[in-house]
Amino acid sequence: RVSYSIRDHERNVKRNVTKTFVLPRQESDADSSITTTTQESSEIQAFLVSPSTERQAILREVSDTNGGGKKRYVEVWRNSQLEASLEVTKRHGQFHTDEYFKSFSFTPSETALVYTAEANPETTEALEDDPYPKFRFIPHFGEQMYTKKRPTLFVFRWRPSDEAMHQTRVTKQDISLAALSLDQLPNVPVVFGQATFVSETRLYATGYEQTADGKLLGIKGCYNRPTSIWELVIPGDSSTTDLTTLCNSVKIDIPGRSSRSPRVLFDKDRTPRTLFWLSNVTGGAHASTVSLHSRDLKGGSGDKVVVDVVYDPGAQDFPGLYTEYNLGSSPFLQHDGGTYIVVQSLWRSRPTVILIDVEDGTVVDGTPLLEGQPLYSWNLLATDGFGSVVCSRSTPTSPPEVVLLTATRGKFAGAPRVIDKPVLSPKVKEALGRLSVTIIPIPDRYPAETIVIRSKEAVERTPVCVTMPHGGPHASSVTAFTPSVVAYALEGFTVSLPNYTGSMGFGEKYIQKLLGKCGELDVGDCIASVERLTELGISELGRQVVQGGSHGGFLAAHLIGQYPNVFSAAVMRNPVISAGELCGSDITDWPYREFGLPFEPGTHVTPDSFTTLYAASPIAYIELVKTPVLLLVGEDDLRVPPTQGKGYYHALKGRERVVEMLTFPKETHPIDGVEAARVSFEAARDWFRAFTN
């Protein structure tokens, strides 16, 4: 089952379509697969198939036609019959199905499952002497996660009918739902997510801790938070009182590491064999090189690091792991006597699929870039646990297609089998075919390089070049299809996507190298990319514009301040303009960590730290700015408060510079609502055209 997200501009909504592919195991042509397409129901919040494939679990949320709110249900289906169902509306709030907190796991017997939901607010009665529970401050998890304050694990149990031939629906008396709580509270408040059963009474989960000053630092895009893997043990008698089960707990404490994403490898008889998880350095850069860890659940070899950080790789060597936030829901392949973990990871400017031998940590690039092959960007979707892997792949000029890979002896054998292709009109297909993509290294600034998208055809005049530095700063521009990027090339622009020092995918050395040099090293790499394309004749001076969001907006503002005669126009989405004024951000540690200042709980801006942050910020160059600026500001941005963009607008306006600003109510940091994203692109395109000939 593959889900597709579609932007419906007529209805101004994002819609999901699910395609189900039934594939034969033997080698055969793509035509032998069976495909069905369905509109994905907005009621279904999560769907899970049990290990035996006999059961399916659903978290469902439906509109309450009487009260106008939402009703929530947990359902378990056995084959085509509803085996157990319970309305949980009054038991807790919304289901948590995001990548940070989602739990959805069966016990080995398939008679219980765990999921994550928002606990109900505590009442006056529950808090005894507290008369103000409604107004008591409780921290939330920040940008796009502000509704998450009390994530809680719930265990849903049911007693199936013993009459296998006469399946009947389980009665309410044979169903229970209990919230999990620790029998001994830790010194630091912790909430749990990402739980997975390893036995009938034992789970592993990710624990998110508050800082000592009572904060929950924003976790969206941040890999350095105080998180750990915890073992939770439910007593055999369930010790259930007041609908809460008290658990014994053990924290897998690895000092200095932020751990997450527990995954359990089972033997064929469903005996738990090994626990795996990911970790990054706690503190420091908000994203860094990932380590893969394991624990022998049979008590043999203990804990070990399967894949460690790579500090300074060679240009062609494995650069280290740069995975998504989580491992895949089922990341294992067991075949030919070996066991492998499959991950999607950055390899310089290109995401690829990597196979990791769980015994010795050997890493193989399963989808390497071959000579003459397009610059495919790979996205891991699922595995069958044996030898088949489903991925999507795309290039900057070709939309994603779904492919099937087959593993043999720790690598993928044969050509990828395409099982679904996008349907393009002849006009669009022809237009995309007229574009080329190259990766161009920046001389004397290793490992900086830029992805360039431009027309293959000869033109009378060199096209305007749009330099688009990514945000983060520890993120990457990649060789994937991004409609809002390729649209500029289709409109006649050349697009340059620089990966400056500090970008992911090049080795830990270069992430650490940027710390304390933001506004200098990254800006230098970006202007060097402009100069390099000019030297190569790909672009020319006087026909340069720049666009960026977040830290990319920070860089755009720096570029037009430090190099006021280079760019004819600039567009910035929710830019960081004055790093010393980010106390309202959900990641208050960011300016300190990235600009080389110490940070610990209780840290606040001082005159000295403000002086340092001001000097490293675009606002320090406000008097030099001559470039016309368009600002795009999300009114509900918790990552970079709207005051940053608005303050820049008024500072430019007060100096009689050319500046405009569009504000988007209810939009957060990405400004990715259907209408807002379309308007943002169209406004930016028109702005560039207005100030270039």
XYZ file of C-alpha atoms in Angstrom:
693
model
C 0.000 0.000 0.000
C 1.503 3.283 -1.132
C -0.038 6.625 -0.192
C 0.170 9.607 -2.521
C -0.386 13.208 -1.419
C -2.131 15.437 -3.946
C -2.693 19.187 -3.780
C -6.244 19.971 -4.872
C -6.095 23.650 -5.836
C -9.780 23.835 -6.669
C -10.827 22.724 -3.176
C -7.710 24.176 -1.512
C -6.962 20.948 0.363
C -4.367 18.202 0.425
C -5.849 14.843 -0.534
C -4.463 11.361 -0.193
C -4.818 8.473 -2.599
C -3.769 4.924 -1.732
C -2.616 2.409 -4.325
C -2.367 -1.256 -3.417
C 0.072 -3.358 -5.448
C -0.163 -7.153 -5.392
C 3.158 -8.423 -6.709
C 4.173 -11.993 -7.519
C 7.356 -13.153 -5.808
C 8.868 -14.680 -8.930
C 10.599 -12.586 -11.565
C 8.044 -11.346 -14.045
C 7.018 -8.314 -16.030
C 5.406 -5.320 -14.385
C 2.194 -6.117 -16.254
C 1.639 -9.155 -14.026
C 1.115 -6.969 -10.939
C -2.382 -6.100 -9.766
C -3.035 -2.467 -8.836
C -6.066 -0.965 -7.161
C -6.544 2.728 -6.379
C -8.738 4.121 -3.619
C -9.384 7.527 -2.120
C -7.859 7.411 1.330
C -10.426 7.978 4.040
C -9.720 10.983 6.222
C -11.255 8.984 9.074
C -8.345 6.549 9.262
C -5.551 8.043 11.366
C -3.383 4.913 11.376
C -3.493 1.425 9.854
C -1.431 -1.615 10.874
C -1.216 -5.192 9.638
C -0.254 -7.749 12.286
C 2.875 -9.926 11.860
C 0.720 -12.940 10.980
C -1.174 -10.752 8.445
C -4.362 -12.172 9.953
C -5.360 -8.963 11.721
C -5.504 -5.278 10.911
C -5.695 -2.482 13.476
C -7.196 0.935 12.771
C -7.230 4.183 14.704
C -10.307 5.966 13.415
C -11.562 9.512 13.963
C -15.006 10.519 12.690
C -17.114 13.649 12.860
C -19.735 13.691 15.593
C -22.921 14.619 13.739
C -24.630 15.539 16.999
C -22.019 17.573 18.845
C -19.929 18.840 15.946
C -16.689 17.504 17.427
C -14.774 14.280 16.823
C -15.312 10.708 17.947
C -12.389 8.305 18.178
C -12.392 4.516 17.857
C -9.852 1.709 18.091
C -10.713 -1.215 15.810
C -9.215 -4.638 15.238
C -10.263 -6.581 12.160
C -9.645 -10.280 11.707
C -9.645 -11.100 8.037
C -12.815 -9.335 6.867
C -14.671 -9.256 10.200
C -14.564 -6.645 12.946
C -13.169 -8.519 15.929
C -12.912 -5.746 18.556
C -13.938 -2.107 18.683
C -13.994 0.535 21.384
C -14.949 4.191 21.394
C -12.163 6.064 23.198
C -13.394 9.649 22.758
C -13.742 10.297 26.467
C -10.617 8.367 27.426
C -8.117 10.655 25.723
C -7.617 13.377 23.110
C -6.259 13.151 19.577
C -4.304 10.153 18.317
C -0.615 10.939 17.792
C 0.453 9.550 14.429
C 3.388 11.843 13.635
C 6.923 10.525 13.227
C 7.989 11.618 16.709
C 5.302 10.002 18.866
C 3.478 7.430 16.769
C 3.237 4.025 18.419
C 1.300 1.193 16.777
C 2.418 -2.318 17.618
C 0.833 -5.719 18.293
C 1.927 -8.075 21.049
C 3.306 -11.414 19.763
C -0.028 -13.112 20.594
C -1.899 -10.403 18.671
C -4.307 -9.859 21.543
C -3.121 -6.372 22.499
C -1.663 -3.316 20.849
C -0.069 -0.059 21.957
C -0.681 3.401 20.507
C -0.007 7.022 21.498
C -2.637 9.680 22.181
C -2.959 12.979 24.025
C -3.996 12.494 27.625
C -7.016 14.443 28.799
C -6.345 17.562 30.865
C -6.266 16.890 34.564
C -9.283 18.027 36.546
C -9.456 19.958 39.780
C -10.444 16.766 41.563
C -7.432 14.876 40.216
C -5.039 17.597 41.302
C -6.612 17.922 44.757
C -5.282 21.243 46.078
C -4.636 22.909 42.685
C -7.594 25.216 41.968
C -6.278 26.313 38.557
C -5.543 23.207 36.450
C -7.088 24.786 33.359
C -4.512 27.570 33.402
C -1.454 25.748 34.730
C 1.448 26.051 32.268
C 2.405 22.845 30.480
C 5.154 23.067 27.814
C 4.464 21.784 24.298
C 6.732 20.402 21.598
C 6.959 23.514 19.451
C 6.592 24.243 15.754
C 3.740 22.226 14.206
C 3.592 20.226 17.472
C 1.994 22.763 19.791
C -1.082 20.599 20.448
C 1.160 17.894 21.930
C 1.636 18.436 25.652
C 0.733 15.102 27.267
C 1.593 12.285 24.812
C 0.658 9.045 26.569
C 0.954 5.353 25.714
C -2.297 3.363 25.753
C -2.572 -0.418 25.672
C -5.715 -1.835 24.089
C -6.439 -5.508 24.982
C -9.137 -7.885 23.859
C -9.938 -11.554 24.435
C -10.570 -13.217 21.062
C -13.137 -15.938 20.628
C -11.822 -19.464 21.147
C -14.023 -20.636 18.314
C -11.716 -19.949 15.386
C -14.224 -21.354 12.892
C -17.002 -19.142 14.237
C -15.414 -15.762 14.732
C -17.549 -13.449 16.784
C -17.100 -9.860 17.813
C -15.476 -9.476 21.220
C -17.838 -8.140 23.862
C -17.103 -4.926 25.758
C -16.488 -6.989 28.892
C -13.548 -8.649 27.143
C -11.932 -5.343 26.090
C -9.737 -3.097 28.221
C -7.863 0.137 27.649
C -5.194 1.381 30.043
C -2.814 4.323 29.999
C 0.768 3.448 30.877
C 2.473 5.314 33.687
C 5.776 4.789 35.501
C 5.638 3.259 38.975
C 8.589 5.436 39.977
C 8.718 8.901 38.468
C 12.176 9.990 37.232
C 13.852 13.154 38.449
C 13.233 14.829 35.080
C 9.704 14.763 33.592
C 9.515 12.428 30.586
C 6.830 11.519 28.060
C 6.872 8.530 25.739
C 6.278 7.735 22.103
C 7.455 5.315 19.397
C 6.621 2.305 21.586
C 6.925 -1.218 20.237
C 6.110 -4.538 21.931
C 8.896 -7.069 22.308
C 6.842 -9.544 24.367
C 3.398 -9.709 25.958
C 4.467 -7.484 28.835
C 7.615 -5.695 27.641
C 7.976 -2.665 25.373
C 10.696 -0.344 24.175
C 9.870 3.319 23.669
C 11.490 6.710 23.126
C 11.374 9.001 26.161
C 11.385 12.772 25.615
C 12.715 14.689 28.602
C 12.201 18.249 29.743
C 15.266 20.378 30.314
C 16.154 21.393 33.858
C 14.461 24.764 33.374
C 11.121 23.158 32.468
C 11.314 23.445 28.672
C 10.430 21.032 25.930
C 12.685 22.268 23.148
C 11.078 22.013 19.697
C 11.726 18.636 18.095
C 10.679 19.258 14.497
C 13.870 18.844 12.456
C 16.004 18.592 15.617
C 18.030 15.445 16.290
C 19.888 16.692 19.380
C 17.177 16.674 22.040
C 17.410 14.918 25.440
C 15.798 11.633 24.385
C 16.575 8.049 25.340
C 15.337 4.523 24.718
C 13.396 3.096 27.682
C 12.383 -0.449 28.516
C 8.877 -0.561 29.997
C 7.603 -3.705 31.727
C 3.916 -4.196 32.435
C 3.333 -6.385 35.513
C 1.827 -9.759 34.756
C -1.301 -8.950 36.736
C -1.506 -5.627 34.816
C -1.823 -3.749 38.164
C -4.661 -1.738 36.665
C -6.289 0.883 38.866
C -8.308 3.833 37.693
C -7.679 2.750 34.093
C -3.922 3.274 34.477
C -1.247 0.566 34.423
C 1.926 1.200 36.408
C 5.081 0.018 34.630
C 8.554 -0.791 35.785
C 11.078 1.122 33.703
C 14.758 1.032 32.800
C 16.435 3.796 30.816
C 19.115 2.838 28.290
C 21.341 5.765 29.168
C 24.101 6.624 26.712
C 25.717 9.840 27.976
C 25.882 12.564 25.361
C 23.593 10.770 22.883
C 20.045 11.548 21.797
C 18.438 8.147 21.087
C 15.196 7.338 19.241
C 13.351 4.960 16.899
C 13.502 1.531 18.604
C 13.038 -1.428 16.250
C 13.018 -5.105 17.270
C 14.367 -7.891 15.087
C 12.573 -11.207 15.672
C 13.611 -14.708 14.722
C 11.300 -16.673 12.453
C 9.545 -18.151 15.498
C 8.878 -14.555 16.746
C 11.513 -14.797 19.484
C 12.965 -11.310 20.046
C 16.567 -11.287 18.893
C 17.998 -7.751 18.718
C 16.921 -4.204 19.505
C 18.159 -1.463 17.173
C 17.914 2.307 17.480
C 19.372 5.563 16.122
C 21.237 8.300 17.975
C 22.829 11.708 17.486
C 24.970 13.900 19.709
C 22.931 15.704 22.363
C 23.309 19.467 22.147
C 25.521 21.098 19.529
C 24.342 21.081 15.907
C 20.620 20.506 15.555
C 21.289 17.727 13.070
C 24.452 15.677 12.709
C 25.768 12.310 11.577
C 23.647 9.425 12.864
C 24.867 6.326 14.728
C 23.093 2.945 14.612
C 23.073 0.968 17.888
C 21.988 -2.538 18.870
C 21.291 -4.567 22.019
C 21.362 -8.367 22.079
C 17.997 -9.339 23.601
C 19.186 -12.901 24.151
C 21.874 -11.696 26.562
C 24.895 -12.653 24.540
C 26.902 -9.742 23.187
C 25.269 -6.805 24.996
C 25.138 -3.339 23.427
C 27.240 -2.177 20.500
C 27.510 0.557 17.880
C 26.718 -1.057 14.535
C 27.515 2.012 12.397
C 29.492 4.833 13.982
C 29.958 8.475 12.996
C 32.196 9.090 9.967
C 34.214 12.233 10.611
C 36.166 13.048 7.441
C 35.329 10.712 4.532
C 37.065 10.744 1.179
C 35.190 12.285 -1.727
C 33.979 8.860 -2.930
C 33.713 7.140 0.457
C 30.712 6.381 2.636
C 30.071 9.728 4.388
C 28.211 8.313 7.395
C 24.523 7.867 8.108
C 22.126 10.764 7.468
C 18.795 9.048 7.830
C 15.278 10.303 8.295
C 14.233 10.820 11.937
C 13.177 7.156 12.178
C 14.129 3.794 10.825
C 11.464 2.272 8.599
C 8.559 0.600 10.378
C 9.935 -2.755 9.210
C 13.524 -2.078 8.134
C 14.856 -5.654 8.130
C 15.713 -8.030 5.291
C 16.527 -11.655 6.107
C 17.772 -13.689 3.177
C 20.665 -15.882 2.024
C 21.635 -16.526 5.648
C 22.200 -12.835 6.424
C 20.205 -10.076 8.079
C 20.305 -6.479 6.904
C 18.797 -3.147 7.868
C 17.651 -1.004 4.958
C 17.773 2.770 5.399
C 17.450 5.850 3.271
C 20.469 8.105 3.778
C 22.134 11.133 2.223
C 25.306 10.512 0.255
C 26.502 14.030 -0.503
C 23.704 15.743 -2.480
C 21.816 12.549 -3.254
C 19.603 10.351 -1.026
C 20.301 6.679 -1.622
C 19.204 3.312 -0.192
C 21.782 1.645 2.038
C 21.979 -1.955 3.253
C 23.683 -2.535 6.615
C 24.826 -5.984 7.732
C 23.564 -6.247 11.321
C 26.437 -8.509 12.378
C 29.510 -6.557 11.270
C 28.088 -3.158 10.277
C 29.211 -3.419 6.659
C 27.532 -0.695 4.604
C 26.613 -1.111 0.935
C 25.196 1.619 -1.292
C 22.294 -0.282 -2.795
C 21.403 2.363 -5.371
C 24.723 3.920 -6.396
C 24.972 6.570 -9.072
C 26.074 4.823 -12.253
C 27.732 6.500 -15.203
C 25.189 7.773 -17.683
C 22.313 7.259 -15.222
C 20.019 10.100 -14.106
C 20.746 11.699 -10.721
C 18.130 9.606 -8.957
C 17.073 10.533 -5.439
C 15.781 7.463 -3.578
C 13.072 7.335 -0.922
C 12.575 4.104 1.057
C 8.903 3.136 1.431
C 8.723 -0.450 2.760
C 10.254 -3.926 2.855
C 8.664 -7.370 2.950
C 11.180 -8.575 5.552
C 12.821 -10.995 3.137
C 14.323 -9.707 -0.102
C 11.980 -7.108 -1.566
C 12.143 -3.348 -1.044
C 9.680 -0.776 -2.364
C 11.032 2.726 -3.016
C 10.195 5.832 -4.916
C 12.810 7.550 -7.022
C 12.899 10.885 -8.788
C 15.257 13.470 -10.223
C 14.930 17.258 -10.157
C 13.240 17.022 -13.564
C 11.309 13.739 -13.299
C 8.445 13.163 -10.818
C 8.554 10.177 -8.442
C 7.938 6.667 -9.702
C 7.475 3.602 -7.495
C 9.998 0.819 -7.996
C 10.647 -2.650 -6.585
C 14.177 -3.714 -5.673
C 15.219 -7.317 -5.017
C 18.104 -8.061 -2.644
C 20.547 -10.928 -3.007
C 23.608 -11.479 -0.806
C 23.475 -8.041 0.749
C 22.957 -5.995 -2.395
C 20.236 -5.321 -4.933
C 20.306 -7.564 -7.975
C 19.077 -6.742 -11.454
C 17.406 -3.591 -12.688
C 14.791 -1.852 -10.531
C 11.286 -2.874 -11.532
C 9.008 0.126 -12.077
C 5.538 -0.645 -10.733
C 3.968 2.806 -10.967
C 4.757 5.855 -13.072
C 3.350 9.378 -12.939
C 0.964 10.339 -15.714
C 2.243 13.461 -17.483
C 0.690 15.346 -20.351
C 2.783 15.417 -23.545
C 3.329 19.154 -23.025
C 4.682 18.763 -19.487
C 6.786 15.759 -20.431
C 8.327 17.664 -23.334
C 9.008 20.739 -21.161
C 10.738 18.689 -18.458
C 12.762 16.901 -21.129
C 14.241 20.233 -22.203
C 15.903 20.677 -18.787
C 19.273 19.356 -17.597
C 20.624 18.699 -14.093
C 24.256 18.760 -12.997
C 26.153 18.856 -9.693
C 28.988 21.370 -9.799
C 31.747 21.399 -7.138
C 32.862 24.793 -5.820
C 36.652 25.129 -6.174
C 38.726 25.665 -3.035
C 35.680 25.322 -0.769
C 35.358 21.543 -0.340
C 32.875 19.955 0.158
C 30.590 22.729 -1.132
C 28.758 21.949 -4.359
C 25.601 23.104 -6.083
C 22.820 21.365 -7.977
C 22.046 23.287 -11.171
C 18.810 22.958 -13.142
C 18.714 24.757 -16.473
C 17.543 24.611 -20.053
C 19.401 22.418 -22.536
C 18.476 24.724 -25.374
C 20.492 27.626 -26.691
C 19.098 31.030 -25.774
C 19.866 34.542 -26.990
C 20.553 35.817 -23.506
C 21.786 34.061 -20.397
C 18.793 33.251 -18.154
C 18.387 34.854 -14.756
C 19.879 32.562 -12.097
C 17.957 31.919 -8.874
C 20.294 30.941 -6.013
C 18.268 29.019 -3.416
C 20.259 28.084 -0.290
C 18.526 25.558 1.962
C 17.561 26.147 5.589
C 18.724 24.352 8.697
C 21.601 25.073 8.365
C 22.191 21.322 8.826
C 19.941 20.097 6.036
C 20.589 19.564 2.327
C 19.350 20.360 -1.118
C 18.976 17.033 -2.919
C 18.447 15.671 -6.406
C 14.744 15.026 -5.834
C 11.743 16.341 -7.733
C 10.437 19.480 -6.030
C 7.636 21.174 -7.997
C 8.249 24.650 -6.552
C 11.917 24.418 -7.615
C 11.606 22.930 -11.092
C 8.783 25.388 -11.799
C 11.370 28.193 -11.893
C 13.344 26.300 -14.542
C 10.143 25.755 -16.541
C 9.563 29.519 -16.305
C 12.941 30.146 -17.962
C 15.196 30.647 -14.911
C 18.386 28.780 -14.118
C 18.212 27.342 -10.584
C 21.224 26.858 -8.312
C 20.830 24.870 -5.068
C 24.100 25.204 -3.121
C 25.039 22.728 -0.425
C 27.361 24.848 1.671
C 29.682 23.741 4.486
C 27.466 22.432 7.288
C 25.112 20.614 4.936
C 24.253 17.002 5.733
C 25.732 14.108 3.794
C 29.396 15.097 3.614
C 30.892 13.960 6.931
C 30.700 15.142 10.540
C 33.795 17.329 10.176
C 31.958 19.738 7.911
C 28.896 19.960 10.138
C 31.081 20.908 13.083
C 33.100 23.314 10.924
C 30.129 25.656 10.495
C 29.416 26.050 14.218
C 30.482 29.530 15.257
C 30.872 30.632 11.626
C 27.253 31.084 10.531
C 26.931 34.253 8.484
C 30.516 33.874 7.317
C 31.431 30.407 6.062
C 27.996 29.517 4.683
C 27.618 32.952 3.075
C 31.083 32.602 1.538
C 30.199 29.235 0.021
C 26.980 30.630 -1.461
C 28.616 33.646 -3.099
C 31.384 31.348 -4.349
C 28.710 29.220 -6.057
C 27.435 32.347 -7.826
C 30.948 33.217 -8.948
C 31.610 29.663 -10.132
C 28.513 29.545 -12.327
C 29.472 32.928 -13.752
C 32.966 31.641 -14.568
C 31.454 28.644 -16.355
C 29.131 30.838 -18.393
C 26.046 29.246 -16.847
C 24.967 32.595 -15.430
C 26.167 36.168 -15.621
C 26.584 39.100 -13.292
C 23.638 41.468 -13.318
C 21.221 38.575 -13.799
C 21.242 37.121 -10.286
C 18.409 36.768 -7.771
C 18.269 34.921 -4.454
C 15.570 33.114 -2.470
C 15.605 31.242 0.831
C 13.541 30.265 3.837
C 14.461 30.080 7.539
C 18.280 29.779 7.620
C 18.111 30.024 3.835
C 16.362 33.362 4.371
C 19.138 34.274 6.813
C 21.628 33.580 4.009
C 19.608 35.491 1.417
C 19.493 38.526 3.714
C 23.229 38.218 4.379
C 24.022 37.948 0.675
C 22.181 41.131 -0.266
C 23.754 42.926 2.712
C 27.329 41.756 2.269
C 27.176 41.818 -1.549
C 24.765 44.656 -2.305
C 25.643 44.919 -6.001
C 25.232 41.257 -6.971
C 21.514 40.447 -6.693
C 18.711 42.232 -8.518
C 15.936 40.895 -6.264
C 15.489 38.752 -3.154
C 12.670 36.673 -1.661
C 12.741 35.455 1.938
C 10.336 33.092 3.717
C 10.272 33.403 7.514
C 13.922 34.485 7.611
C 16.194 34.721 10.640
C 17.200 38.387 10.637
C 18.434 39.054 14.180
C 19.617 35.906 15.974
C 19.812 37.722 19.289
C 16.051 38.275 19.248
C 14.959 34.632 18.918
C 13.889 34.214 22.547
C 10.347 33.563 21.309
C 11.419 30.593 19.175
C 10.591 27.006 20.098
C 14.319 26.243 19.729
C 15.876 28.917 21.923
C 19.137 26.956 21.966
C 19.600 27.322 18.189
C 21.356 30.713 18.039
C 23.728 29.734 20.831
C 24.633 26.330 19.411
C 24.992 27.490 15.812
C 26.882 30.702 16.580
C 29.385 29.077 18.920
C 28.036 30.321 22.260
C 27.533 28.194 25.396
C 23.992 27.112 26.184
C 22.548 25.352 29.200
C 19.199 25.395 31.000
C 18.437 28.903 32.173
C 20.610 30.599 29.531
C 19.305 33.989 28.462
C 20.525 36.833 26.254
C 23.178 39.049 27.824
C 24.713 42.233 26.387
C 27.809 40.252 25.385
C 25.919 37.405 23.701
C 23.604 39.863 21.949
C 26.616 41.731 20.571
C 28.014 38.486 19.144
C 24.694 37.393 17.667
C 23.943 40.833 16.238
C 27.297 40.991 14.449
C 26.665 37.570 12.867
C 23.112 38.453 11.753
C 21.813 40.061 8.544
C 20.457 43.011 10.515
C 24.066 44.188 10.969
C 24.163 44.929 7.228
C 20.802 46.705 6.983
C 22.351 50.024 5.911
C 24.032 48.396 2.896
C 20.960 46.701 1.445
C 19.879 48.037 -1.963
C 18.193 44.920 -3.374
C 14.359 44.889 -3.618
C 13.048 42.431 -1.034
C 9.824 40.369 -0.887
C 9.064 38.834 2.523
C 6.749 35.847 3.016
C 5.696 35.449 6.651
C 3.626 32.699 8.297
C 1.593 34.234 11.093
C 1.655 31.047 13.204
C 5.367 30.315 12.853
C 6.775 29.108 16.181
C 10.256 28.353 14.836
C 11.180 31.820 13.542
C 8.708 34.267 15.100
C 6.951 36.566 12.583
C 8.572 39.529 14.332
C 11.822 38.644 12.532
C 10.425 39.164 9.035
C 8.184 42.036 10.078
C 11.042 43.812 11.828
C 13.147 43.520 8.665
C 10.258 44.888 6.615
C 9.942 47.981 8.788
C 13.726 48.490 8.950
C 13.913 48.482 5.143
C 10.773 50.544 4.734
C 12.117 53.152 7.151
C 15.243 53.427 5.008
C 13.150 53.919 1.863
C 14.216 50.629 0.316
C 11.980 48.664 -2.052
C 10.250 46.047 0.094
C 6.930 44.208 0.160
C 5.561 41.621 2.557
C 2.861 38.967 2.277
C 1.538 37.481 5.512
C -0.276 34.154 5.695
C -2.729 33.620 8.585
C -2.664 30.131 10.170
C 0.488 29.214 8.237
C 3.489 27.882 10.139
C 7.202 27.839 9.341
C 7.079 26.052 5.943
C 4.080 28.057 4.576
C 2.991 24.860 2.860
C -0.792 25.179 2.760
C -2.174 24.580 -0.734
C -3.135 28.178 -1.486
C -0.287 29.700 0.526
C 2.384 27.645 -1.270
C 0.952 28.506 -4.687
C 0.706 32.211 -3.896
C 4.237 32.202 -2.452
C 5.680 30.776 -5.661
C 3.698 33.037 -7.960
C 4.528 36.150 -5.939
C 8.246 35.263 -5.874
C 8.299 34.578 -9.624
C 6.569 37.885 -10.349
C 8.953 39.718 -8.002
C 11.976 38.346 -9.827
C 10.529 39.242 -13.208
C 9.732 42.771 -12.086
C 13.381 43.536 -11.249
C 15.234 41.631 -13.985
C 15.301 42.318 -17.701
